[in-house]
Amino acid sequence: MAGITSEELVELREKEGIGPIDIHFARLMEELGGEDRILFLASCFVCNQTRMGHVCLNLDDYFFRKRLESEPWGGSFHENWKAALSATKVVGQPGDRKPLILDGQGRLYLYRYHEYQRSLAGFILDKTRQFRKTSQASENVLQEKLDRLFGENPSASAPNHQKTAVCLSFMNTFSVISGGPGTGKTTTVAKLLVLYIESWLERLCPDIAEPQRKGMNIVLCAPTGKAARRLKESLGLALEKLDIRDEVRKRVPGDVLTIHRLLGTVPGSPYFRHHGKNPLNADLVVVDEASMVDLALMSKLVSALSPDTSLVLLGDKDQLASVEAGSVLGDICGHLTENMHSPDVGAVLHRCTGSRVRTVTEPVSATGMENMITILDRSYRFGESSGIGKVAKAANTGDFDSLFHALEGDGSKDTEYETLPDAGQLKEILRAHVAGYYTRLIRCGDVRDAFKIFDEFRILCAVREGAFGVHSLNRMVLDILAEEDWIDRTDVWYPGRPVMVFRNDYNLKLFNGDVGITVGDGGYSRKRHVVFQGQDGQLRSFKPDQLPEHETAFAMTVHKSQGSEFDRVLLVLPERDNPILTRELVYTGVTRARKHVTVMADPEILKQAVMRKHERRSGLRDLLWPGSPSSI
């Protein structure tokens, strides 16, 4: 096997995290390309890196090179790796149809992931060239409508970023609106929808929003059913506050779809019904929680859009990236930390919004990406005195001292720090946290009220395994409830038991991340069923044995909590450092809380997490932001 010994295979598995599927793929590459030590190792690592969430393997990465120069590889990495790989039958250049693709920057891809990246980058770069030129008459109409929706700006030097976001998204056929919790993303998109619909109905801006079909078809979607339901609820509340005509209001979509449902799943197939040859019938597509969308799904979505369809991505670029490969929203936003535009676009925004936005004489990027993105940086939920806001900001910047002070020492009423206890003491400490919430959940007689109670408090963990992981804490909560005689330990499906689905079942329309609550019949028969809230707010009931794979959900991972918010959060970090512990994880966990967060962690582990920034390897950012400085 090309000089790879059984001892080295053990080393690959135990120290490098290489799994059986990675080795199987590497052997297949050898069968197709010939036995070669370098090909075997590279194939192992690129398959493994993709499974770990990276889009590619960067052969020039310093840490990767140092790892391969150490034992047991004995300095096997050297500069001719690229030449050796390029000489094999299975490695090609961009544009080739070969199992592995090696680009000019030393990035090695699985073919399909290189194609996903190429397709998505091509779509976005095409859109950067489609900024809609406007007449003075159209700009006057647009300014009037924006002033009615937002009010006139009190100061031209202090731009209303929500207002500029709507204007920019209206004039682009691709745009991004990024902001943390409470920055008004849903309010902004509600006003954008109103602007689109009014302009179409009144035919006032034909050079901006000329309908391509008989009706204005707007589609709202999100990556999960939970996120779709939240967008529908929050959008409904935002629209209630707007003074708009009934004719406009009734044209706002009444449903929010999952991306999978929008594209049309085909049972037993990885393909969708909608694609390049069968595009979606849509004039405008809005995607909420875009940070959760992986590279493959985003690429499939844009390939299903007609050339004239507008796409708006809504999300928080600072949140954890998607579970699957890629960090799409982060790559699209690049290193942009504040709003800035080219002079010509800035002038249009000034005329239409009354605000002077920041412009740069030298373009931030050769592609004009800065003209597609708006960052909402004012939090209406977390003010200057909010501890949650301070912790979130410090986590984003890697400022541990400020973060720890906000948790422990500045008197904030919405944050609290608890030192991580010994594993044996955790259950008693946990008892005080869960008693006021989960005992009410167990005894709640109305399932709708039960869902409200369940969203009041949640335990979030960084990891699944170990003494401070999801499985352990769920068992502890179960023990506490049993010891307090709130549940019968012999009854697996006790009333009030919350469960989370973690495998999609398209027949039942239950999806990964959906949460249900167990209810009983009120008698002694112990008949149980599990109730889920549909995207339309309707309750859907299933027998326990109908459910796809699931688990108890008193505690969940921070990853699984994305797209959700709770009144109070207990964030628990493990006792040992782990690569999964990053500032993005801390930020995401803390900002799931609306009113109060408690962080339970060893201070040194928390510091290491805040100091570690998660970077997913891909080439998308370089394609969209060629030559841009990392300090933007």
XYZ file of C-alpha atoms in Angstrom:
632
model
C 0.000 0.000 0.000
C 2.521 2.592 -1.205
C 4.718 2.234 1.833
C 1.991 3.028 4.391
C 2.497 0.593 7.220
C -0.115 -0.786 9.579
C 1.562 1.179 12.389
C 1.180 4.374 10.392
C -2.488 3.622 9.781
C -2.963 3.327 13.545
C -1.199 6.677 13.926
C -3.489 8.222 11.337
C -6.554 6.974 13.170
C -5.513 7.738 16.735
C -3.566 10.992 16.435
C -4.786 12.561 13.218
C -8.486 11.711 13.545
C -8.537 9.824 10.244
C -11.581 7.570 10.039
C -12.406 4.388 8.111
C -14.208 6.348 5.373
C -11.101 8.516 4.839
C -8.894 5.452 4.449
C -11.420 3.798 2.166
C -11.438 6.898 -0.058
C -7.628 6.988 -0.110
C -7.487 3.360 -1.208
C -9.981 4.095 -3.976
C -7.756 6.972 -5.178
C -4.796 4.577 -5.237
C -6.806 2.096 -7.291
C -7.606 4.802 -9.822
C -4.344 6.737 -9.740
C -1.691 4.194 -8.829
C -0.045 3.395 -5.517
C 1.610 6.489 -4.181
C 2.401 7.444 -0.574
C 1.742 11.141 -1.089
C -1.548 10.489 -2.897
C -2.684 8.164 -0.122
C -1.926 10.670 2.644
C -3.375 13.648 0.765
C -6.565 11.702 -0.029
C -6.944 10.695 3.624
C -6.538 14.250 4.838
C -8.735 15.994 2.236
C -11.596 13.575 2.908
C -11.147 14.025 6.655
C -10.972 17.827 6.425
C -14.200 17.939 4.429
C -15.939 15.823 7.049
C -14.620 18.230 9.689
C -16.336 21.170 7.963
C -13.509 22.480 5.788
C -14.065 22.796 2.060
C -10.484 21.916 1.147
C -7.080 20.818 2.423
C -4.528 23.616 2.278
C -1.176 21.995 1.543
C 0.617 25.237 2.376
C -0.997 25.584 5.795
C 1.790 25.984 8.346
C 0.280 23.659 10.927
C -0.442 20.974 8.365
C 3.141 21.090 7.128
C 4.568 20.937 10.650
C 2.372 17.951 11.426
C 3.549 15.989 8.429
C 7.187 16.883 9.022
C 7.008 15.256 12.458
C 7.098 11.567 13.301
C 6.024 9.065 12.100
C 6.065 10.672 8.678
C 9.755 11.519 9.042
C 9.712 14.708 6.993
C 7.701 13.152 4.195
C 6.161 16.526 3.379
C 8.211 18.521 0.901
C 7.708 21.020 -1.877
C 7.223 18.401 -4.572
C 3.921 17.264 -3.012
C 2.046 19.495 -5.416
C 4.006 18.272 -8.401
C 3.651 14.651 -7.308
C -0.127 14.989 -6.860
C -0.548 16.838 -10.160
C 1.237 13.998 -11.935
C -1.349 11.415 -10.857
C -4.407 10.494 -12.916
C -6.894 11.486 -10.217
C -5.735 15.065 -9.511
C -6.659 17.873 -11.904
C -6.666 21.644 -12.124
C -9.771 23.856 -11.811
C -11.949 23.100 -14.822
C -10.904 19.439 -15.041
C -13.285 16.607 -14.219
C -11.154 14.533 -11.872
C -11.848 13.188 -8.368
C -9.433 15.675 -6.765
C -8.765 19.275 -7.765
C -5.574 21.166 -6.845
C -5.733 24.922 -7.376
C -2.893 27.377 -7.821
C -2.867 28.298 -4.124
C -2.081 24.781 -2.935
C -5.675 23.947 -1.957
C -6.773 20.366 -2.595
C -10.499 19.707 -3.016
C -12.869 16.853 -3.520
C -14.225 17.552 -7.015
C -17.825 18.191 -6.017
C -16.869 20.674 -3.314
C -14.693 22.588 -5.745
C -17.693 22.685 -8.092
C -19.995 23.908 -5.307
C -17.529 26.688 -4.529
C -16.996 27.619 -8.180
C -20.737 27.696 -8.857
C -21.557 29.846 -5.825
C -18.696 32.281 -6.442
C -19.726 32.608 -10.091
C -23.313 33.393 -9.121
C -22.299 36.086 -6.628
C -19.695 37.691 -8.895
C -22.259 37.879 -11.701
C -24.601 39.664 -9.312
C -21.975 42.258 -8.327
C -22.133 43.515 -11.901
C -25.923 43.955 -11.794
C -26.284 47.003 -9.521
C -29.406 48.656 -10.853
C -28.830 52.075 -12.374
C -31.607 54.448 -11.422
C -33.131 57.583 -12.872
C -33.580 60.715 -10.788
C -37.355 60.193 -10.867
C -36.979 56.679 -9.465
C -34.592 57.880 -6.776
C -37.089 60.545 -5.729
C -39.837 57.940 -5.428
C -37.537 55.585 -3.535
C -36.503 58.330 -1.101
C -40.160 59.139 -0.419
C -40.999 55.510 0.278
C -37.959 54.963 2.496
C -38.756 58.102 4.493
C -42.301 56.860 5.002
C -41.095 53.443 6.203
C -38.238 54.682 8.384
C -38.790 58.387 8.901
C -36.426 61.075 7.750
C -32.900 60.869 9.121
C -32.357 63.347 11.956
C -28.697 63.615 10.980
C -27.117 63.050 7.598
C -23.862 62.115 9.314
C -25.459 59.304 11.365
C -26.844 56.826 8.836
C -29.728 54.534 9.655
C -28.167 51.230 8.642
C -31.552 49.485 8.446
C -32.645 52.108 5.949
C -29.476 51.828 3.855
C -29.789 48.023 4.010
C -33.284 48.165 2.470
C -32.121 50.621 -0.195
C -29.042 48.565 -1.038
C -30.981 45.286 -1.157
C -33.637 46.897 -3.349
C -31.051 48.044 -5.880
C -29.034 44.835 -5.924
C -30.089 41.433 -7.172
C -27.904 39.907 -4.446
C -27.375 41.333 -0.972
C -26.475 40.400 2.586
C -27.905 41.883 5.786
C -25.833 40.760 8.752
C -26.359 41.594 12.398
C -26.440 40.093 15.851
C -29.551 39.369 17.941
C -31.754 42.404 18.446
C -30.258 44.490 15.638
C -33.528 44.537 13.705
C -32.861 42.121 10.845
C -36.491 40.978 10.712
C -37.836 44.539 10.901
C -35.502 45.478 8.079
C -36.589 42.628 5.837
C -40.270 43.338 6.591
C -39.827 46.871 5.261
C -37.884 45.543 2.274
C -40.815 43.277 1.392
C -43.245 46.173 1.678
C -41.034 48.275 -0.596
C -40.853 45.525 -3.213
C -44.600 44.912 -3.174
C -45.583 48.586 -3.253
C -43.208 49.334 -6.110
C -44.553 46.409 -8.097
C -48.201 47.326 -7.453
C -47.750 50.984 -8.320
C -45.277 50.490 -11.185
C -43.420 53.492 -9.812
C -39.887 52.204 -10.281
C -39.855 50.198 -13.508
C -36.092 50.521 -13.855
C -35.594 49.069 -10.371
C -38.286 46.446 -9.848
C -39.752 45.501 -13.189
C -41.707 42.272 -12.604
C -40.595 39.475 -14.867
C -43.816 37.512 -14.472
C -47.538 38.134 -14.100
C -47.254 38.484 -10.334
C -44.645 39.438 -7.793
C -43.587 36.077 -6.384
C -41.700 36.395 -3.092
C -40.310 33.344 -1.289
C -39.136 33.262 2.333
C -37.036 30.346 3.545
C -34.669 29.185 6.279
C -32.358 26.178 6.741
C -34.447 24.448 9.438
C -38.091 24.131 10.337
C -37.407 25.793 13.674
C -35.751 28.795 12.009
C -38.580 28.996 9.461
C -41.191 29.052 12.222
C -39.323 31.794 14.104
C -39.025 33.952 10.975
C -42.745 33.607 10.328
C -43.592 34.636 13.882
C -41.173 37.560 14.077
C -42.053 38.795 10.586
C -45.735 38.765 11.483
C -45.046 40.877 14.571
C -42.915 43.319 12.547
C -45.608 43.739 9.891
C -48.281 44.435 12.521
C -46.365 47.566 13.503
C -46.259 48.940 9.959
C -48.924 51.263 8.571
C -49.459 49.633 5.179
C -52.421 49.037 2.890
C -54.294 45.737 3.099
C -53.482 45.119 -0.555
C -49.780 45.199 0.331
C -50.140 43.206 3.540
C -51.978 40.311 1.882
C -49.196 39.912 -0.693
C -46.541 39.249 1.955
C -45.949 35.468 1.920
C -47.921 33.721 4.610
C -45.564 30.759 4.777
C -41.852 30.356 5.386
C -40.345 27.231 3.853
C -37.283 25.225 4.700
C -34.709 25.388 1.908
C -35.166 21.669 1.322
C -38.923 22.062 1.001
C -38.451 25.040 -1.336
C -36.103 23.138 -3.639
C -38.255 20.020 -3.513
C -36.718 16.893 -2.052
C -36.826 13.696 -4.057
C -37.281 10.665 -1.752
C -34.245 8.405 -1.813
C -32.231 10.862 -3.901
C -29.619 13.542 -3.034
C -31.027 15.743 -5.837
C -33.789 18.350 -5.766
C -36.667 18.949 -8.155
C -35.569 22.543 -8.727
C -32.171 23.164 -10.326
C -30.633 25.013 -13.258
C -32.902 23.344 -15.824
C -36.016 23.638 -13.672
C -35.613 26.949 -11.801
C -37.829 28.302 -9.077
C -40.661 30.651 -9.996
C -39.524 33.549 -7.809
C -38.760 37.239 -8.189
C -37.283 37.577 -4.706
C -35.899 34.908 -2.359
C -35.023 35.763 1.254
C -32.955 33.274 3.277
C -32.941 33.725 7.056
C -30.272 32.256 9.389
C -27.908 32.101 6.425
C -24.920 31.339 8.668
C -26.382 27.854 9.135
C -26.424 27.094 5.395
C -23.508 24.962 4.225
C -21.668 25.304 0.925
C -23.403 22.399 -0.823
C -26.937 23.563 0.024
C -26.234 27.213 -0.805
C -24.745 26.214 -4.144
C -27.810 24.104 -4.946
C -30.091 26.970 -3.964
C -28.453 29.576 -6.207
C -28.297 27.120 -9.105
C -32.093 26.858 -8.887
C -32.599 30.630 -9.277
C -33.421 32.332 -12.553
C -30.940 35.020 -13.689
C -33.419 37.780 -12.836
C -34.291 36.473 -9.353
C -33.084 38.640 -6.450
C -31.537 36.907 -3.429
C -31.222 38.380 0.075
C -29.236 36.560 2.769
C -30.135 37.405 6.341
C -28.007 36.261 9.263
C -25.226 36.807 11.768
C -21.768 36.473 10.233
C -20.210 36.095 13.706
C -22.211 33.004 14.661
C -20.979 29.448 14.415
C -20.662 28.201 10.871
C -22.842 25.454 9.405
C -22.546 21.903 10.684
C -21.644 20.644 7.205
C -18.688 21.870 5.144
C -18.208 25.567 4.569
C -18.559 28.936 6.244
C -20.559 30.574 3.488
C -21.929 33.699 5.154
C -18.587 34.437 6.815
C -16.717 33.987 3.532
C -19.186 36.222 1.671
C -18.762 38.984 4.263
C -14.986 38.533 4.225
C -13.181 40.540 6.884
C -15.659 43.411 6.639
C -16.379 44.784 10.108
C -18.139 48.043 9.201
C -20.176 49.417 6.338
C -18.262 51.030 3.501
C -19.102 51.548 -0.143
C -17.622 52.770 -3.389
C -18.184 56.500 -4.077
C -20.783 55.952 -6.800
C -22.892 53.605 -4.679
C -22.415 55.836 -1.653
C -23.759 58.781 -3.641
C -26.898 56.830 -4.607
C -27.450 55.785 -0.976
C -27.063 59.401 0.130
C -29.609 60.654 -2.385
C -32.135 57.919 -1.555
C -31.756 57.730 2.235
C -30.547 61.199 3.201
C -27.532 59.680 4.970
C -23.895 60.105 4.159
C -22.492 56.594 4.325
C -18.819 55.826 4.605
C -17.137 55.595 1.218
C -13.622 54.585 0.270
C -11.619 56.111 -2.556
C -9.684 52.892 -3.066
C -12.001 49.922 -3.660
C -12.080 47.451 -0.804
C -12.148 44.638 -3.327
C -11.823 44.395 -7.065
C -15.214 42.693 -7.167
C -17.283 45.350 -5.376
C -18.454 42.968 -2.665
C -18.611 45.817 -0.155
C -21.545 47.239 -2.123
C -23.612 44.092 -1.518
C -23.359 43.935 2.283
C -24.883 45.857 5.179
C -23.847 45.250 8.769
C -26.437 46.166 11.409
C -24.328 47.108 14.420
C -26.849 48.699 16.787
C -28.527 46.286 19.185
C -32.007 47.304 20.289
C -32.138 44.366 22.703
C -28.769 44.707 24.423
C -28.019 48.327 25.319
C -24.728 49.769 26.482
C -25.382 48.588 30.052
C -26.279 45.037 29.005
C -23.885 42.410 30.235
C -24.959 40.047 27.454
C -24.090 42.721 24.906
C -20.698 43.327 26.516
C -19.871 39.619 26.667
C -20.922 39.123 23.039
C -18.791 42.033 21.853
C -15.774 40.893 23.861
C -16.127 37.339 22.560
C -16.180 38.599 18.969
C -12.971 40.554 19.432
C -11.180 37.910 21.506
C -10.978 40.249 24.526
C -11.064 37.804 27.426
C -10.403 40.365 30.168
C -13.415 42.472 29.151
C -15.549 39.357 28.747
C -14.665 38.000 32.176
C -15.191 41.394 33.801
C -18.642 41.650 32.215
C -19.508 38.196 33.529
C -18.163 38.534 37.033
C -17.283 42.027 38.074
C -19.197 44.915 36.526
C -22.549 44.444 38.240
C -24.540 43.527 35.116
C -27.851 41.987 36.087
C -28.226 39.854 32.973
C -24.944 37.925 33.207
C -23.487 35.580 35.797
C -20.347 33.474 36.060
C -20.038 30.168 37.908
C -16.787 28.265 38.281
C -17.002 24.788 36.809
C -17.563 22.369 39.715
C -16.190 18.873 40.076
C -18.206 16.400 38.055
C -19.532 14.812 41.239
C -20.932 18.132 42.475
C -22.540 19.188 39.209
C -25.924 17.580 39.782
C -26.589 19.447 43.026
C -25.579 22.753 41.466
C -27.712 21.963 38.439
C -30.711 21.273 40.683
C -31.078 24.954 41.558
C -31.042 25.934 37.870
C -33.617 23.455 36.581
C -36.133 23.287 39.430
C -38.008 26.442 38.517
C -38.404 25.563 34.852
C -38.394 21.854 34.061
C -40.609 20.941 37.021
C -43.207 23.396 35.651
C -42.776 21.826 32.229
C -43.448 18.328 33.567
C -46.624 19.389 35.383
C -47.964 21.689 32.655
C -51.365 20.514 31.436
C -51.519 22.587 28.243
C -49.068 21.701 25.484
C -48.976 25.229 24.067
C -48.059 26.555 27.493
C -45.505 23.760 27.780
C -43.711 24.998 24.656
C -43.616 28.516 26.132
C -42.210 27.230 29.422
C -39.635 25.137 27.608
C -38.362 28.211 25.758
C -37.907 30.116 29.017
C -34.733 28.215 29.909
C -32.217 25.962 28.205
C -28.941 24.284 29.123
C -26.405 24.657 26.312
C -23.258 22.554 26.114
C -20.208 22.790 23.897
C -19.826 19.013 23.551
C -22.045 15.950 23.526
C -19.849 13.492 25.412
C -18.053 13.674 28.756
C -19.073 14.717 32.260
C -20.109 18.186 31.077
C -21.647 17.173 27.761
C -25.235 16.955 26.553
C -25.756 13.275 27.348
C -24.463 13.589 30.912
C -26.483 16.710 31.717
C -29.675 15.243 30.278
C -29.215 12.220 32.569
C -28.657 14.526 35.545
C -31.856 16.472 34.853
C -33.721 13.171 34.598
C -32.236 12.086 37.965
C -33.230 15.378 39.581
C -36.821 15.132 38.354
C -37.065 11.508 39.529
C -35.537 12.274 42.942
C -38.045 15.078 43.418
C -40.882 12.659 42.466
C -41.844 14.741 39.454
C -41.535 11.780 37.077
C -41.645 7.995 37.218
C -38.213 6.759 36.158
C -39.752 3.562 34.735
C -41.883 5.588 32.319
C -39.599 6.356 29.359
C -42.189 8.599 27.723
C -43.145 10.610 30.787
C -45.399 13.637 30.159
C -43.332 16.754 29.582
C -40.322 14.923 28.176
C -38.807 17.151 25.466
C -37.167 15.443 22.500
C -35.158 16.744 19.587
C -35.164 15.066 16.189
C -31.721 14.709 14.597
C -32.561 13.004 11.319
C -34.816 14.396 8.587
C -37.958 12.411 7.825
C -39.569 13.948 4.763
C -42.594 11.661 4.913
C -43.467 12.816 8.431
C -42.184 16.337 7.717
C -40.013 16.196 10.810
C -36.542 17.666 10.419
C -33.193 17.764 12.158
C -33.478 20.174 15.100
C -37.271 20.014 15.505
C -38.319 19.811 19.163
C -41.418 18.047 20.448
C -42.961 17.615 23.898
C -44.486 14.411 25.209
C -48.061 14.522 26.456
C -50.237 11.873 28.123
C -53.920 10.956 28.075
C -54.469 11.935 31.682
C -55.314 8.381 32.752
C -53.499 5.262 33.853
C -53.052 3.694 30.436
C -49.793 5.527 29.846
C -50.722 6.257 26.268
C -48.300 8.888 25.085
C -47.785 10.980 22.005
C -45.222 13.626 21.082
C -46.446 17.006 19.874
C -44.532 19.303 17.513
C -45.392 22.830 16.472
C -45.701 23.187 12.711
C -44.437 26.202 10.782
C -48.054 27.416 10.640
C -48.335 27.197 14.430
C -50.539 24.124 14.250
C -49.800 21.231 16.583
C -48.864 17.886 15.046
C -48.990 14.705 17.098
C -47.011 11.462 16.652
C -46.722 8.182 18.479
C -43.248 7.751 20.020
C -42.437 4.762 17.806
C -43.142 6.863 14.704
C -40.359 9.336 15.416
C -37.101 9.387 13.470
C -33.868 9.334 15.475
C -34.168 11.624 18.480
C -32.907 12.339 21.972
C -34.022 14.031 25.185
C -33.489 17.779 24.940
C -33.292 19.355 28.408
C -29.731 20.137 27.353
C -28.531 20.618 23.778
C -25.359 21.655 22.011
C -24.747 25.281 21.114
C -24.714 24.183 17.462
C -28.247 22.782 17.793
C -29.458 25.955 19.497
C -28.763 28.162 16.482
C -31.924 29.780 15.217
C -33.445 29.663 18.725
C -33.708 32.117 21.590
C -34.513 31.520 25.257
C -35.225 33.866 28.155
C -32.441 32.356 30.255
C -29.459 30.226 29.260
C -26.986 28.149 31.233
C -23.879 27.730 29.061
C -21.641 24.876 30.239
C -18.108 24.407 28.906
C -16.164 21.150 29.415
C -13.339 20.676 31.911
C -10.704 20.161 29.199
C -9.731 22.236 26.203
C -11.155 21.111 22.903
C -10.716 22.487 19.362
C -14.478 22.995 19.204
C -14.187 25.675 21.904
C -13.948 28.958 19.993
C -15.017 32.567 20.378
C -17.785 31.881 17.841
C -19.183 29.136 20.086
C -19.099 31.380 23.164
C -20.704 34.249 21.218
C -23.446 32.013 19.811
C -24.200 30.411 23.177
C -24.361 33.699 25.071
C -26.539 35.425 22.485
C -29.183 32.705 22.599
C -30.293 34.397 25.850
C -32.850 37.193 25.725
C -32.774 38.173 29.392
C -30.054 36.336 31.341
C -27.099 34.044 30.776
C -24.989 32.080 33.229
C -21.625 30.841 32.006
C -20.305 27.823 33.888
C -16.682 27.237 32.981
C -13.141 26.906 34.187
C -11.652 30.394 33.654
C -8.597 29.067 31.812
C -10.740 26.947 29.477
C -13.015 29.931 28.839
C -9.970 32.070 28.061
C -8.621 29.537 25.579
C -12.011 29.411 23.878
C -12.278 33.188 23.541
C -8.711 33.443 22.225
C -9.328 30.782 19.555
C -10.942 31.972 16.323
C -12.443 29.277 14.169
C -11.314 29.410 10.566
C -12.719 27.024 8.020
C -10.493 26.429 5.043
C -11.974 27.267 1.678
C -11.198 29.327 -1.376
C -14.529 31.169 -1.515
C -13.340 34.236 0.371
C -10.323 34.669 -1.917
C -12.539 34.359 -4.988
C -14.952 37.022 -3.740
C -12.428 39.323 -2.067
C -9.235 38.979 -4.141
C -6.347 40.936 -2.676
C -8.387 42.475 0.166
C -6.560 43.043 3.487
C -7.553 40.938 6.479
C -7.894 44.065 8.609
C -11.067 45.263 6.846
